């Protein structure tokens, strides 16, 4: 059976959720083999095994951390040449997208980005034109390079041996052209990362002020969710821009998206409409966001959200 390579996304030894999602998808098309770049594979191994990785190609050099994506693209191109995998899956992070593009050039392969699902014979589903249209696409040349949108595919556990196989690889001088000279740890709260969260609670202009976002945060914390915001809310300075969901913000595909006081403009939908379940709280029954809602509450968010929090907290006891 041909191998399907999955470029593991990890922070140190911690395997990111999207890696399990990609391994789950890979299992349907061949032998899922993770590719681990930089140190930490021993620590991440059990997690890869949990999602069915048969093997893990490990390029353990800490030198990978000194550069951005060029060395890992070079590594992937070399693994494609050696192992002729049936496909390579990469996460739809900024680094993942750039890595895939570089590998495509190096190997003369087709690349599909922002993939939200995989069907027969690696036919990829993509959401295009701001999410307005869903298309099916297939790579016709080289090794299919599939860039998977985080949270789009449910990760399902399956046993794998995750045998660590050390890869002998030297980074070329050309790939060392741009060096990372320093790193600044991003301030992170207790909440999950927006694009990785299983639940996202977002607030829009209806929230009314920056202070009122505390209510959105309380609901998010009651659910263990990330907080998002519409552009109206971020432009008003009520919530930081890095939490903006939509065409010019982040794209999220959580299991549950709760939109509070958001009207559902096309540019907002583009970033959230592939969420599995969408819940809407809006006082205007005509708000277009209700077209997307699996569950909608017509009401004032300042009345509905506190009741919701109370009920959730009661259940948690
Ligand atoms: C090029 C371009 C890119 C853009 N990119 C983005 C993007 O990435 N993300 C994004 O979000 N937008 C984006 N926009 C902006 C987008 O067009 C909308 O203006 C924006 O999404 C509106 O935000 P909103 O839904 O919060 O506000 P509004 O459209 O003003 O909606 C507010 C909603 O809150 C409801 N409401 C008010 N008070 C309450 C209450 N007390 N309880 C319950 N409901 C209440 C109202 O009924 C209304 O439906 C972009 C626009 C352009 C032109």
JSON list of N, CA and C in Angstrom, two decimals, residues 36-99:
[
{"chain": "A", "resi": 36, "resn": "UNK", "atom": "N", "xyz": [8.01, 14.24, 10.93]},
{"chain": "A", "resi": 36, "resn": "UNK", "atom": "CA", "xyz": [8.27, 15.09, 12.09]},
{"chain": "A", "resi": 36, "resn": "UNK", "atom": "C", "xyz": [9.53, 15.90, 11.84]},
{"chain": "A", "resi": 37, "resn": "UNK", "atom": "N", "xyz": [9.39, 17.20, 11.87]},
{"chain": "A", "resi": 37, "resn": "UNK", "atom": "CA", "xyz": [10.52, 18.08, 11.62]},
{"chain": "A", "resi": 37, "resn": "UNK", "atom": "C", "xyz": [10.93, 18.75, 12.93]},
{"chain": "A", "resi": 38, "resn": "UNK", "atom": "N", "xyz": [12.23, 18.75, 13.23]},
{"chain": "A", "resi": 38, "resn": "UNK", "atom": "CA", "xyz": [12.80, 19.34, 14.45]},
{"chain": "A", "resi": 38, "resn": "UNK", "atom": "C", "xyz": [12.71, 18.34, 15.62]},
{"chain": "A", "resi": 39, "resn": "UNK", "atom": "N", "xyz": [13.34, 18.65, 16.76]},
{"chain": "A", "resi": 39, "resn": "UNK", "atom": "CA", "xyz": [13.34, 17.68, 17.86]},
{"chain": "A", "resi": 39, "resn": "UNK", "atom": "C", "xyz": [11.94, 17.48, 18.46]},
{"chain": "A", "resi": 40, "resn": "UNK", "atom": "N", "xyz": [11.80, 16.43, 19.27]},
{"chain": "A", "resi": 40, "resn": "UNK", "atom": "CA", "xyz": [10.55, 16.24, 20.03]},
{"chain": "A", "resi": 40, "resn": "UNK", "atom": "C", "xyz": [9.72, 15.04, 19.60]},
{"chain": "A", "resi": 41, "resn": "UNK", "atom": "N", "xyz": [10.18, 14.29, 18.59]},
{"chain": "A", "resi": 41, "resn": "UNK", "atom": "CA", "xyz": [9.36, 13.19, 18.06]},
{"chain": "A", "resi": 41, "resn": "UNK", "atom": "C", "xyz": [9.06, 12.12, 19.11]},
{"chain": "A", "resi": 42, "resn": "UNK", "atom": "N", "xyz": [10.03, 11.86, 20.00]},
{"chain": "A", "resi": 42, "resn": "UNK", "atom": "CA", "xyz": [9.80, 10.80, 21.01]},
{"chain": "A", "resi": 42, "resn": "UNK", "atom": "C", "xyz": [8.59, 11.18, 21.87]},
{"chain": "A", "resi": 43, "resn": "UNK", "atom": "N", "xyz": [8.53, 12.46, 22.23]},
{"chain": "A", "resi": 43, "resn": "UNK", "atom": "CA", "xyz": [7.43, 12.94, 23.07]},
{"chain": "A", "resi": 43, "resn": "UNK", "atom": "C", "xyz": [6.10, 12.94, 22.34]},
{"chain": "A", "resi": 44, "resn": "UNK", "atom": "N", "xyz": [6.13, 13.17, 21.04]},
{"chain": "A", "resi": 44, "resn": "UNK", "atom": "CA", "xyz": [4.87, 13.26, 20.28]},
{"chain": "A", "resi": 44, "resn": "UNK", "atom": "C", "xyz": [4.40, 11.93, 19.74]},
{"chain": "A", "resi": 45, "resn": "UNK", "atom": "N", "xyz": [5.27, 10.93, 19.85]},
{"chain": "A", "resi": 45, "resn": "UNK", "atom": "CA", "xyz": [5.01, 9.64, 19.18]},
{"chain": "A", "resi": 45, "resn": "UNK", "atom": "C", "xyz": [3.67, 9.00, 19.58]},
{"chain": "A", "resi": 46, "resn": "UNK", "atom": "N", "xyz": [3.38, 8.96, 20.90]},
{"chain": "A", "resi": 46, "resn": "UNK", "atom": "CA", "xyz": [2.17, 8.24, 21.32]},
{"chain": "A", "resi": 46, "resn": "UNK", "atom": "C", "xyz": [0.92, 8.88, 20.72]},
{"chain": "A", "resi": 47, "resn": "UNK", "atom": "N", "xyz": [0.94, 10.20, 20.61]},
{"chain": "A", "resi": 47, "resn": "UNK", "atom": "CA", "xyz": [-0.22, 10.91, 20.04]},
{"chain": "A", "resi": 47, "resn": "UNK", "atom": "C", "xyz": [-0.39, 10.55, 18.55]},
{"chain": "A", "resi": 48, "resn": "UNK", "atom": "N", "xyz": [0.74, 10.43, 17.85]},
{"chain": "A", "resi": 48, "resn": "UNK", "atom": "CA", "xyz": [0.67, 10.06, 16.43]},
{"chain": "A", "resi": 48, "resn": "UNK", "atom": "C", "xyz": [0.16, 8.63, 16.29]},
{"chain": "A", "resi": 49, "resn": "UNK", "atom": "N", "xyz": [0.61, 7.77, 17.23]},
{"chain": "A", "resi": 49, "resn": "UNK", "atom": "CA", "xyz": [0.16, 6.36, 17.21]},
{"chain": "A", "resi": 49, "resn": "UNK", "atom": "C", "xyz": [-1.35, 6.28, 17.43]},
{"chain": "A", "resi": 50, "resn": "UNK", "atom": "N", "xyz": [-1.85, 7.16, 18.31]},
{"chain": "A", "resi": 50, "resn": "UNK", "atom": "CA", "xyz": [-3.29, 7.16, 18.63]},
{"chain": "A", "resi": 50, "resn": "UNK", "atom": "C", "xyz": [-4.16, 7.42, 17.40]},
{"chain": "A", "resi": 51, "resn": "UNK", "atom": "N", "xyz": [-3.59, 8.11, 16.41]},
{"chain": "A", "resi": 51, "resn": "UNK", "atom": "CA", "xyz": [-4.38, 8.41, 15.22]},
{"chain": "A", "resi": 51, "resn": "UNK", "atom": "C", "xyz": [-3.93, 7.59, 14.01]},
{"chain": "A", "resi": 52, "resn": "UNK", "atom": "N", "xyz": [-3.23, 6.50, 14.31]},
{"chain": "A", "resi": 52, "resn": "UNK", "atom": "CA", "xyz": [-3.00, 5.50, 13.27]},
{"chain": "A", "resi": 52, "resn": "UNK", "atom": "C", "xyz": [-1.73, 5.65, 12.46]},
{"chain": "A", "resi": 53, "resn": "UNK", "atom": "N", "xyz": [-0.81, 6.54, 12.88]},
{"chain": "A", "resi": 53, "resn": "UNK", "atom": "CA", "xyz": [0.44, 6.67, 12.11]},
{"chain": "A", "resi": 53, "resn": "UNK", "atom": "C", "xyz": [1.20, 5.34, 12.16]},
{"chain": "A", "resi": 54, "resn": "UNK", "atom": "N", "xyz": [1.51, 4.81, 11.02]},
{"chain": "A", "resi": 54, "resn": "UNK", "atom": "CA", "xyz": [2.23, 3.54, 10.95]},
{"chain": "A", "resi": 54, "resn": "UNK", "atom": "C", "xyz": [3.71, 3.78, 11.24]},
{"chain": "A", "resi": 55, "resn": "UNK", "atom": "N", "xyz": [4.21, 4.85, 10.66]},
{"chain": "A", "resi": 55, "resn": "UNK", "atom": "CA", "xyz": [5.62, 5.22, 10.82]},
{"chain": "A", "resi": 55, "resn": "UNK", "atom": "C", "xyz": [5.71, 6.72, 11.02]},
{"chain": "A", "resi": 56, "resn": "UNK", "atom": "N", "xyz": [6.87, 7.15, 11.50]},
{"chain": "A", "resi": 56, "resn": "UNK", "atom": "CA", "xyz": [7.12, 8.59, 11.59]},
{"chain": "A", "resi": 56, "resn": "UNK", "atom": "C", "xyz": [8.51, 8.83, 11.02]},
{"chain": "A", "resi": 57, "resn": "UNK", "atom": "N", "xyz": [8.59, 9.56, 9.93]},
{"chain": "A", "resi": 57, "resn": "UNK", "atom": "CA", "xyz": [9.90, 9.95, 9.42]},
{"chain": "A", "resi": 57, "resn": "UNK", "atom": "C", "xyz": [10.37, 11.15, 10.24]},
{"chain": "A", "resi": 58, "resn": "UNK", "atom": "N", "xyz": [11.50, 10.99, 10.89]},
{"chain": "A", "resi": 58, "resn": "UNK", "atom": "CA", "xyz": [11.96, 12.03, 11.82]},
{"chain": "A", "resi": 58, "resn": "UNK", "atom": "C", "xyz": [13.22, 12.70, 11.29]},
{"chain": "A", "resi": 59, "resn": "UNK", "atom": "N", "xyz": [13.10, 14.00, 11.05]},
{"chain": "A", "resi": 59, "resn": "UNK", "atom": "CA", "xyz": [14.29, 14.81, 10.73]},
{"chain": "A", "resi": 59, "resn": "UNK", "atom": "C", "xyz": [14.51, 15.67, 11.96]},
{"chain": "A", "resi": 60, "resn": "UNK", "atom": "N", "xyz": [15.33, 15.17, 12.89]},
{"chain": "A", "resi": 60, "resn": "UNK", "atom": "CA", "xyz": [15.33, 15.72, 14.26]},
{"chain": "A", "resi": 60, "resn": "UNK", "atom": "C", "xyz": [16.23, 16.92, 14.46]},
{"chain": "A", "resi": 61, "resn": "UNK", "atom": "N", "xyz": [16.90, 17.38, 13.42]},
{"chain": "A", "resi": 61, "resn": "UNK", "atom": "CA", "xyz": [17.86, 18.46, 13.61]},
{"chain": "A", "resi": 61, "resn": "UNK", "atom": "C", "xyz": [17.18, 19.72, 14.17]},
{"chain": "A", "resi": 62, "resn": "UNK", "atom": "N", "xyz": [17.82, 20.29, 15.20]},
{"chain": "A", "resi": 62, "resn": "UNK", "atom": "CA", "xyz": [17.27, 21.54, 15.77]},
{"chain": "A", "resi": 62, "resn": "UNK", "atom": "C", "xyz": [17.49, 22.70, 14.81]},
{"chain": "A", "resi": 63, "resn": "UNK", "atom": "N", "xyz": [18.31, 22.46, 13.78]},
{"chain": "A", "resi": 63, "resn": "UNK", "atom": "CA", "xyz": [18.56, 23.51, 12.78]},
{"chain": "A", "resi": 63, "resn": "UNK", "atom": "C", "xyz": [17.26, 23.95, 12.08]},
{"chain": "A", "resi": 64, "resn": "UNK", "atom": "N", "xyz": [16.28, 23.03, 12.00]},
{"chain": "A", "resi": 64, "resn": "UNK", "atom": "CA", "xyz": [15.01, 23.39, 11.34]},
{"chain": "A", "resi": 64, "resn": "UNK", "atom": "C", "xyz": [14.36, 24.60, 12.03]},
{"chain": "A", "resi": 65, "resn": "UNK", "atom": "N", "xyz": [14.57, 24.69, 13.35]},
{"chain": "A", "resi": 65, "resn": "UNK", "atom": "CA", "xyz": [13.96, 25.80, 14.08]},
{"chain": "A", "resi": 65, "resn": "UNK", "atom": "C", "xyz": [14.63, 27.14, 13.77]},
{"chain": "A", "resi": 66, "resn": "UNK", "atom": "N", "xyz": [15.79, 27.08, 13.13]},
{"chain": "A", "resi": 66, "resn": "UNK", "atom": "CA", "xyz": [16.51, 28.33, 12.82]},
{"chain": "A", "resi": 66, "resn": "UNK", "atom": "C", "xyz": [16.00, 28.98, 11.53]},
{"chain": "A", "resi": 67, "resn": "UNK", "atom": "N", "xyz": [15.17, 28.27, 10.79]},
{"chain": "A", "resi": 67, "resn": "UNK", "atom": "CA", "xyz": [14.68, 28.79, 9.51]},
{"chain": "A", "resi": 67, "resn": "UNK", "atom": "C", "xyz": [13.16, 28.67, 9.49]},
{"chain": "A", "resi": 68, "resn": "UNK", "atom": "N", "xyz": [12.53, 29.30, 8.50]},
{"chain": "A", "resi": 68, "resn": "UNK", "atom": "CA", "xyz": [11.07, 29.27, 8.49]},
{"chain": "A", "resi": 68, "resn": "UNK", "atom": "C", "xyz": [10.59, 28.02, 7.75]},
{"chain": "A", "resi": 69, "resn": "UNK", "atom": "N", "xyz": [10.30, 28.09, 6.48]},
{"chain": "A", "resi": 69, "resn": "UNK", "atom": "CA", "xyz": [9.71, 26.91, 5.84]},
{"chain": "A", "resi": 69, "resn": "UNK", "atom": "C", "xyz": [10.59, 26.26, 4.76]},
{"chain": "A", "resi": 70, "resn": "UNK", "atom": "N", "xyz": [11.59, 26.97, 4.25]},
{"chain": "A", "resi": 70, "resn": "UNK", "atom": "CA", "xyz": [12.36, 26.43, 3.11]},
{"chain": "A", "resi": 70, "resn": "UNK", "atom": "C", "xyz": [12.97, 25.05, 3.42]},
{"chain": "A", "resi": 71, "resn": "UNK", "atom": "N", "xyz": [13.61, 24.84, 4.60]},
{"chain": "A", "resi": 71, "resn": "UNK", "atom": "CA", "xyz": [14.19, 23.52, 4.84]},
{"chain": "A", "resi": 71, "resn": "UNK", "atom": "C", "xyz": [13.16, 22.40, 4.89]},
{"chain": "A", "resi": 72, "resn": "UNK", "atom": "N", "xyz": [11.99, 22.67, 5.48]},
{"chain": "A", "resi": 72, "resn": "UNK", "atom": "CA", "xyz": [11.01, 21.57, 5.57]},
{"chain": "A", "resi": 72, "resn": "UNK", "atom": "C", "xyz": [10.41, 21.25, 4.19]},
{"chain": "A", "resi": 73, "resn": "UNK", "atom": "N", "xyz": [10.33, 22.28, 3.34]},
{"chain": "A", "resi": 73, "resn": "UNK", "atom": "CA", "xyz": [9.85, 22.02, 1.97]},
{"chain": "A", "resi": 73, "resn": "UNK", "atom": "C", "xyz": [10.87, 21.15, 1.23]},
{"chain": "A", "resi": 74, "resn": "UNK", "atom": "N", "xyz": [12.13, 21.45, 1.47]},
{"chain": "A", "resi": 74, "resn": "UNK", "atom": "CA", "xyz": [13.19, 20.66, 0.84]},
{"chain": "A", "resi": 74, "resn": "UNK", "atom": "C", "xyz": [13.14, 19.20, 1.33]},
{"chain": "A", "resi": 75, "resn": "UNK", "atom": "N", "xyz": [12.93, 19.05, 2.65]},
{"chain": "A", "resi": 75, "resn": "UNK", "atom": "CA", "xyz": [12.83, 17.71, 3.23]},
{"chain": "A", "resi": 75, "resn": "UNK", "atom": "C", "xyz": [11.66, 16.94, 2.62]},
{"chain": "A", "resi": 76, "resn": "UNK", "atom": "N", "xyz": [10.50, 17.59, 2.53]},
{"chain": "A", "resi": 76, "resn": "UNK", "atom": "CA", "xyz": [9.33, 16.90, 1.98]},
{"chain": "A", "resi": 76, "resn": "UNK", "atom": "C", "xyz": [9.56, 16.49, 0.52]},
{"chain": "A", "resi": 77, "resn": "UNK", "atom": "N", "xyz": [10.19, 17.39, -0.24]},
{"chain": "A", "resi": 77, "resn": "UNK", "atom": "CA", "xyz": [10.46, 17.07, -1.65]},
{"chain": "A", "resi": 77, "resn": "UNK", "atom": "C", "xyz": [11.37, 15.85, -1.74]},
{"chain": "A", "resi": 78, "resn": "UNK", "atom": "N", "xyz": [12.35, 15.79, -0.83]},
{"chain": "A", "resi": 78, "resn": "UNK", "atom": "CA", "xyz": [13.26, 14.64, -0.86]},
{"chain": "A", "resi": 78, "resn": "UNK", "atom": "C", "xyz": [12.55, 13.35, -0.45]},
{"chain": "A", "resi": 79, "resn": "UNK", "atom": "N", "xyz": [11.62, 13.44, 0.54]},
{"chain": "A", "resi": 79, "resn": "UNK", "atom": "CA", "xyz": [10.87, 12.23, 0.95]},
{"chain": "A", "resi": 79, "resn": "UNK", "atom": "C", "xyz": [9.95, 11.76, -0.18]},
{"chain": "A", "resi": 80, "resn": "UNK", "atom": "N", "xyz": [9.40, 12.72, -0.93]},
{"chain": "A", "resi": 80, "resn": "UNK", "atom": "CA", "xyz": [8.53, 12.35, -2.06]},
{"chain": "A", "resi": 80, "resn": "UNK", "atom": "C", "xyz": [9.36, 11.60, -3.09]},
{"chain": "A", "resi": 81, "resn": "UNK", "atom": "N", "xyz": [10.56, 12.08, -3.33]},
{"chain": "A", "resi": 81, "resn": "UNK", "atom": "CA", "xyz": [11.43, 11.42, -4.32]},
{"chain": "A", "resi": 81, "resn": "UNK", "atom": "C", "xyz": [11.79, 10.00, -3.86]},
{"chain": "A", "resi": 82, "resn": "UNK", "atom": "N", "xyz": [12.09, 9.85, -2.57]},
{"chain": "A", "resi": 82, "resn": "UNK", "atom": "CA", "xyz": [12.53, 8.54, -2.07]},
{"chain": "A", "resi": 82, "resn": "UNK", "atom": "C", "xyz": [11.39, 7.53, -1.93]},
{"chain": "A", "resi": 83, "resn": "UNK", "atom": "N", "xyz": [10.22, 8.01, -1.47]},
{"chain": "A", "resi": 83, "resn": "UNK", "atom": "CA", "xyz": [9.16, 7.06, -1.09]},
{"chain": "A", "resi": 83, "resn": "UNK", "atom": "C", "xyz": [7.95, 7.07, -2.03]},
{"chain": "A", "resi": 84, "resn": "UNK", "atom": "N", "xyz": [7.92, 7.97, -2.98]},
{"chain": "A", "resi": 84, "resn": "UNK", "atom": "CA", "xyz": [6.79, 8.06, -3.92]},
{"chain": "A", "resi": 84, "resn": "UNK", "atom": "C", "xyz": [5.44, 7.89, -3.23]},
{"chain": "A", "resi": 85, "resn": "UNK", "atom": "N", "xyz": [5.11, 8.74, -2.25]},
{"chain": "A", "resi": 85, "resn": "UNK", "atom": "CA", "xyz": [3.80, 8.60, -1.57]},
{"chain": "A", "resi": 85, "resn": "UNK", "atom": "C", "xyz": [2.65, 8.90, -2.53]},
{"chain": "A", "resi": 86, "resn": "UNK", "atom": "N", "xyz": [1.47, 8.39, -2.17]},
{"chain": "A", "resi": 86, "resn": "UNK", "atom": "CA", "xyz": [0.29, 8.65, -3.03]},
{"chain": "A", "resi": 86, "resn": "UNK", "atom": "C", "xyz": [-0.20, 10.07, -2.86]},
{"chain": "A", "resi": 87, "resn": "UNK", "atom": "N", "xyz": [0.13, 10.70, -1.73]},
{"chain": "A", "resi": 87, "resn": "UNK", "atom": "CA", "xyz": [-0.27, 12.10, -1.49]},
{"chain": "A", "resi": 87, "resn": "UNK", "atom": "C", "xyz": [0.49, 12.62, -0.27]},
{"chain": "A", "resi": 88, "resn": "UNK", "atom": "N", "xyz": [0.51, 13.92, -0.13]},
{"chain": "A", "resi": 88, "resn": "UNK", "atom": "CA", "xyz": [1.10, 14.54, 1.06]},
{"chain": "A", "resi": 88, "resn": "UNK", "atom": "C", "xyz": [0.05, 15.50, 1.63]},
{"chain": "A", "resi": 89, "resn": "UNK", "atom": "N", "xyz": [-0.21, 15.35, 2.94]},
{"chain": "A", "resi": 89, "resn": "UNK", "atom": "CA", "xyz": [-1.18, 16.23, 3.61]},
{"chain": "A", "resi": 89, "resn": "UNK", "atom": "C", "xyz": [-0.44, 17.21, 4.51]},
{"chain": "A", "resi": 90, "resn": "UNK", "atom": "N", "xyz": [-0.81, 18.47, 4.39]},
{"chain": "A", "resi": 90, "resn": "UNK", "atom": "CA", "xyz": [-0.17, 19.53, 5.15]},
{"chain": "A", "resi": 90, "resn": "UNK", "atom": "C", "xyz": [-1.29, 20.36, 5.77]},
{"chain": "A", "resi": 91, "resn": "UNK", "atom": "N", "xyz": [-1.06, 20.87, 6.98]},
{"chain": "A", "resi": 91, "resn": "UNK", "atom": "CA", "xyz": [-2.10, 21.67, 7.64]},
{"chain": "A", "resi": 91, "resn": "UNK", "atom": "C", "xyz": [-2.21, 23.06, 7.02]},
{"chain": "A", "resi": 92, "resn": "UNK", "atom": "N", "xyz": [-3.42, 23.59, 7.03]},
{"chain": "A", "resi": 92, "resn": "UNK", "atom": "CA", "xyz": [-3.65, 24.92, 6.44]},
{"chain": "A", "resi": 92, "resn": "UNK", "atom": "C", "xyz": [-3.26, 26.07, 7.35]},
{"chain": "A", "resi": 93, "resn": "UNK", "atom": "N", "xyz": [-2.09, 25.97, 7.98]},
{"chain": "A", "resi": 93, "resn": "UNK", "atom": "CA", "xyz": [-1.54, 27.10, 8.74]},
{"chain": "A", "resi": 93, "resn": "UNK", "atom": "C", "xyz": [-0.76, 27.96, 7.74]},
{"chain": "A", "resi": 94, "resn": "UNK", "atom": "N", "xyz": [-0.41, 29.19, 8.10]},
{"chain": "A", "resi": 94, "resn": "UNK", "atom": "CA", "xyz": [0.40, 29.99, 7.16]},
{"chain": "A", "resi": 94, "resn": "UNK", "atom": "C", "xyz": [1.67, 29.26, 6.73]},
{"chain": "A", "resi": 95, "resn": "UNK", "atom": "N", "xyz": [2.35, 28.61, 7.70]},
{"chain": "A", "resi": 95, "resn": "UNK", "atom": "CA", "xyz": [3.58, 27.89, 7.35]},
{"chain": "A", "resi": 95, "resn": "UNK", "atom": "C", "xyz": [3.27, 26.69, 6.45]},
{"chain": "A", "resi": 96, "resn": "UNK", "atom": "N", "xyz": [2.16, 26.00, 6.77]},
{"chain": "A", "resi": 96, "resn": "UNK", "atom": "CA", "xyz": [1.78, 24.82, 5.99]},
{"chain": "A", "resi": 96, "resn": "UNK", "atom": "C", "xyz": [1.51, 25.17, 4.55]},
{"chain": "A", "resi": 97, "resn": "UNK", "atom": "N", "xyz": [0.77, 26.27, 4.37]},
{"chain": "A", "resi": 97, "resn": "UNK", "atom": "CA", "xyz": [0.42, 26.68, 3.00]},
{"chain": "A", "resi": 97, "resn": "UNK", "atom": "C", "xyz": [1.68, 27.02, 2.20]},
{"chain": "A", "resi": 98, "resn": "UNK", "atom": "N", "xyz": [2.59, 27.73, 2.85]},
{"chain": "A", "resi": 98, "resn": "UNK", "atom": "CA", "xyz": [3.80, 28.11, 2.11]},
{"chain": "A", "resi": 98, "resn": "UNK", "atom": "C", "xyz": [4.67, 26.88, 1.84]},
{"chain": "A", "resi": 99, "resn": "UNK", "atom": "N", "xyz": [4.73, 25.99, 2.81]},
{"chain": "A", "resi": 99, "resn": "UNK", "atom": "CA", "xyz": [5.51, 24.76, 2.60]},
{"chain": "A", "resi": 99, "resn": "UNK", "atom": "C", "xyz": [4.97, 24.00, 1.39]}
]
